PDB file of C-alpha atoms and ligand atoms in Angstrom:
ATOM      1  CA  UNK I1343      76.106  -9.730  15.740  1.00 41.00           C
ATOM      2  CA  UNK I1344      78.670  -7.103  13.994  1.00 45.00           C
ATOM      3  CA  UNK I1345      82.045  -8.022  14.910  1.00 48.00           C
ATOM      4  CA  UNK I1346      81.307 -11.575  15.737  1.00 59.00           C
ATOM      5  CA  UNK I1347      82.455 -14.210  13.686  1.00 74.00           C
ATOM      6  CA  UNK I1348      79.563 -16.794  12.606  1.00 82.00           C
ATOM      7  CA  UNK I1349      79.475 -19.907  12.916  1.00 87.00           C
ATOM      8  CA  UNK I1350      78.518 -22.561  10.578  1.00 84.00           C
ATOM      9  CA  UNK I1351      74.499 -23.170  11.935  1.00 88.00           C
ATOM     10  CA  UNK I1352      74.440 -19.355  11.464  1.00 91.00           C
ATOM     11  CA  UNK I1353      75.621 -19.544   8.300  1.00 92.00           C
ATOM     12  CA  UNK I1354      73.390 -22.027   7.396  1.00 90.00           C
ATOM     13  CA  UNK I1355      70.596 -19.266   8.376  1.00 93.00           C
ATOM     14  CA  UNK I1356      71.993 -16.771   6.664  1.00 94.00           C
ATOM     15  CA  UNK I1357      69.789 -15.874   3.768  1.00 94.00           C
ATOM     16  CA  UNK I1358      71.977 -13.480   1.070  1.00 94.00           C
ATOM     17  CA  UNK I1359      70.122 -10.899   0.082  1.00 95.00           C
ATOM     18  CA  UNK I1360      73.382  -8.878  -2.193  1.00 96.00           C
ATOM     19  CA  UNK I1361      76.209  -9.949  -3.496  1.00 95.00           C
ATOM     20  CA  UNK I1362      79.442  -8.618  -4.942  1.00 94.00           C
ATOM     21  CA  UNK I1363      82.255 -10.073  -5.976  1.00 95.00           C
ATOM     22  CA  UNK I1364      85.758  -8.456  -6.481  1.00 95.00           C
ATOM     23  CA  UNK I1365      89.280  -8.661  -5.496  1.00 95.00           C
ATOM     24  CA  UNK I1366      90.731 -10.299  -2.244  1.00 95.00           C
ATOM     25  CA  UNK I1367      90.490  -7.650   1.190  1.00 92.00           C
ATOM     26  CA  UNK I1368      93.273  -9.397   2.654  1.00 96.00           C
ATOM     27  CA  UNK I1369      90.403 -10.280   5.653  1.00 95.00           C
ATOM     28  CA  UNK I1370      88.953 -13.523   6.646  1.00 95.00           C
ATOM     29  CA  UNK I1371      86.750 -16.005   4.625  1.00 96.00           C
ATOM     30  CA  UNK I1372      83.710 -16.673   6.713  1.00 95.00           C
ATOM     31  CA  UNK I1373      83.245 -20.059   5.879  1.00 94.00           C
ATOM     32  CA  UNK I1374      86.857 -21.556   6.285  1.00 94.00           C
ATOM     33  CA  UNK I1375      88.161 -18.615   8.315  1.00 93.00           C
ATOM     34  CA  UNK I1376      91.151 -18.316   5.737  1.00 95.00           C
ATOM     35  CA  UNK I1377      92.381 -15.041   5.062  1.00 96.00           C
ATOM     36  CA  UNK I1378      91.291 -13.662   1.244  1.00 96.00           C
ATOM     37  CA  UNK I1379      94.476 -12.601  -0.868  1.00 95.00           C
ATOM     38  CA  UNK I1380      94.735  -9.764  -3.340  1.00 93.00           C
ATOM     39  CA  UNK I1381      94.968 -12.844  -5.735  1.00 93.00           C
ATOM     40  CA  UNK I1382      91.840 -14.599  -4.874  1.00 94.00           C
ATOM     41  CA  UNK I1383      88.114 -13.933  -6.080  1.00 95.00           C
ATOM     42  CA  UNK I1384      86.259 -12.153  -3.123  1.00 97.00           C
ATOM     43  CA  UNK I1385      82.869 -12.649  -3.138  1.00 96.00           C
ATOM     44  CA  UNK I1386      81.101 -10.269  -0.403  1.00 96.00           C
ATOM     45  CA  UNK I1387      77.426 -11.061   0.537  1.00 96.00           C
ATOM     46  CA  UNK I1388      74.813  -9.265   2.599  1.00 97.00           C
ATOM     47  CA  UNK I1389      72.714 -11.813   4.095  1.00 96.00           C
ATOM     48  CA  UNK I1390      69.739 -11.646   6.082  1.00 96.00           C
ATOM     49  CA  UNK I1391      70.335 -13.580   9.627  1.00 95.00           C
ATOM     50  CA  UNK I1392      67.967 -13.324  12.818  1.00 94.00           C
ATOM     51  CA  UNK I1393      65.971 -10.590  11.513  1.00 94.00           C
ATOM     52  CA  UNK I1394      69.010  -8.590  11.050  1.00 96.00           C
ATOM     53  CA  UNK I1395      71.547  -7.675   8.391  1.00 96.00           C
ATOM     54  CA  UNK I1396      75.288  -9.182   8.045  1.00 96.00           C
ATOM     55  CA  UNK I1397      77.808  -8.961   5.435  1.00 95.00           C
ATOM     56  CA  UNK I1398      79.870 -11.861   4.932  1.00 96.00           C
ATOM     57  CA  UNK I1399      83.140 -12.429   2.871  1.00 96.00           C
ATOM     58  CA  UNK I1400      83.902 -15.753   0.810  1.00 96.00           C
ATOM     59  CA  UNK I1401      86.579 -17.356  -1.435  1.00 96.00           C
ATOM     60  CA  UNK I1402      84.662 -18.036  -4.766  1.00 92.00           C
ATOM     61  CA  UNK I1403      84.895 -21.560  -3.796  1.00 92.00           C
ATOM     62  CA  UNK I1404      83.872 -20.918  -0.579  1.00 94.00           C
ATOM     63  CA  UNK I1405      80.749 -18.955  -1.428  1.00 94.00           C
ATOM     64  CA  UNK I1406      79.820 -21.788  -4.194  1.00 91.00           C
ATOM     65  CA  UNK I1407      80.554 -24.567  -1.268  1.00 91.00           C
ATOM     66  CA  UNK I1408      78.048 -21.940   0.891  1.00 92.00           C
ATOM     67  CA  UNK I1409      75.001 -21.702  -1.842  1.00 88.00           C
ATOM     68  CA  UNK I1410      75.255 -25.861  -1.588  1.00 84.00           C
ATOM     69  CA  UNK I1411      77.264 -26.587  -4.511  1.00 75.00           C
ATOM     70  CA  UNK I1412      75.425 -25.031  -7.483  1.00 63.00           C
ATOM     71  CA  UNK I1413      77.015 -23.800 -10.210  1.00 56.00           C
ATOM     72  CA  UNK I1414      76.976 -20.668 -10.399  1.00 51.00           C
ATOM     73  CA  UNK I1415      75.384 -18.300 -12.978  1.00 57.00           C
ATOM     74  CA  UNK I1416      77.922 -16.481 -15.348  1.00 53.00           C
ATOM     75  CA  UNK I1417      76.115 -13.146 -14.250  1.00 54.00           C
ATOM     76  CA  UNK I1418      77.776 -13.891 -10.780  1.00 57.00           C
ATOM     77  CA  UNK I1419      81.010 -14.623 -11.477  1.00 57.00           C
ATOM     78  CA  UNK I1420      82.950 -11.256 -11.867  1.00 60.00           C
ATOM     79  CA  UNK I1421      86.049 -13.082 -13.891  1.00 60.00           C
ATOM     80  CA  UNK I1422      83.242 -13.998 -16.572  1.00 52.00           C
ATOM     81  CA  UNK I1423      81.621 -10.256 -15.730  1.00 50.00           C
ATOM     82  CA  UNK I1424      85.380  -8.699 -16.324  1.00 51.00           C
ATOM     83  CA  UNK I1425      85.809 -10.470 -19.876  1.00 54.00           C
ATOM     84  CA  UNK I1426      82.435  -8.756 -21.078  1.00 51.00           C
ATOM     85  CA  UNK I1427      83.158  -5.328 -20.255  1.00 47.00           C
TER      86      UNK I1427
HETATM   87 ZN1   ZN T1312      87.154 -19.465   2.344  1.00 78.24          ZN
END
């Protein structure tokens, strides 16, 4: 499973167990396979998939498209997390 892209019925199995979010690695958005800037919001999740553990990288709109669309809690977002430090 490392090294292998997933595809989107694995995603849907992936359960996210951790979650960071941070500046743009300049790799490849799991979900729409776009590469992650230095400008974008990163978010990097380690999910849960097949009884085994995978980390997976998102836009911010991405990962919100990902968690089906819910808005997401102000703890999560690290812009909001940023202001309050
Ligand atoms: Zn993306």
């Amino acid at each position: 499973m490392n090294g292998s892209r997933l595809n989107v019925a694995a995603l849907r199995r992936a359960v996210p167990l951790r979650m960071w979010g941070g500046k743009g690695s300049g790799l490849p958005c799991d979900f729409c396979r776009v590469t992650v800037g230095p400008d974008d919001v990163e978010y990097e999740v380690e999910a849960q998939l097949d009884g085994g553990t995978v980390m997976l990288r998102f836009h911010y709109r991405c990962h919100y498209a990902w968690t089906g669309g819910e808005e997401p809690r102000a703890a999560e977002d690290p812009r909001i997390a940023a202001d309050r430090a």
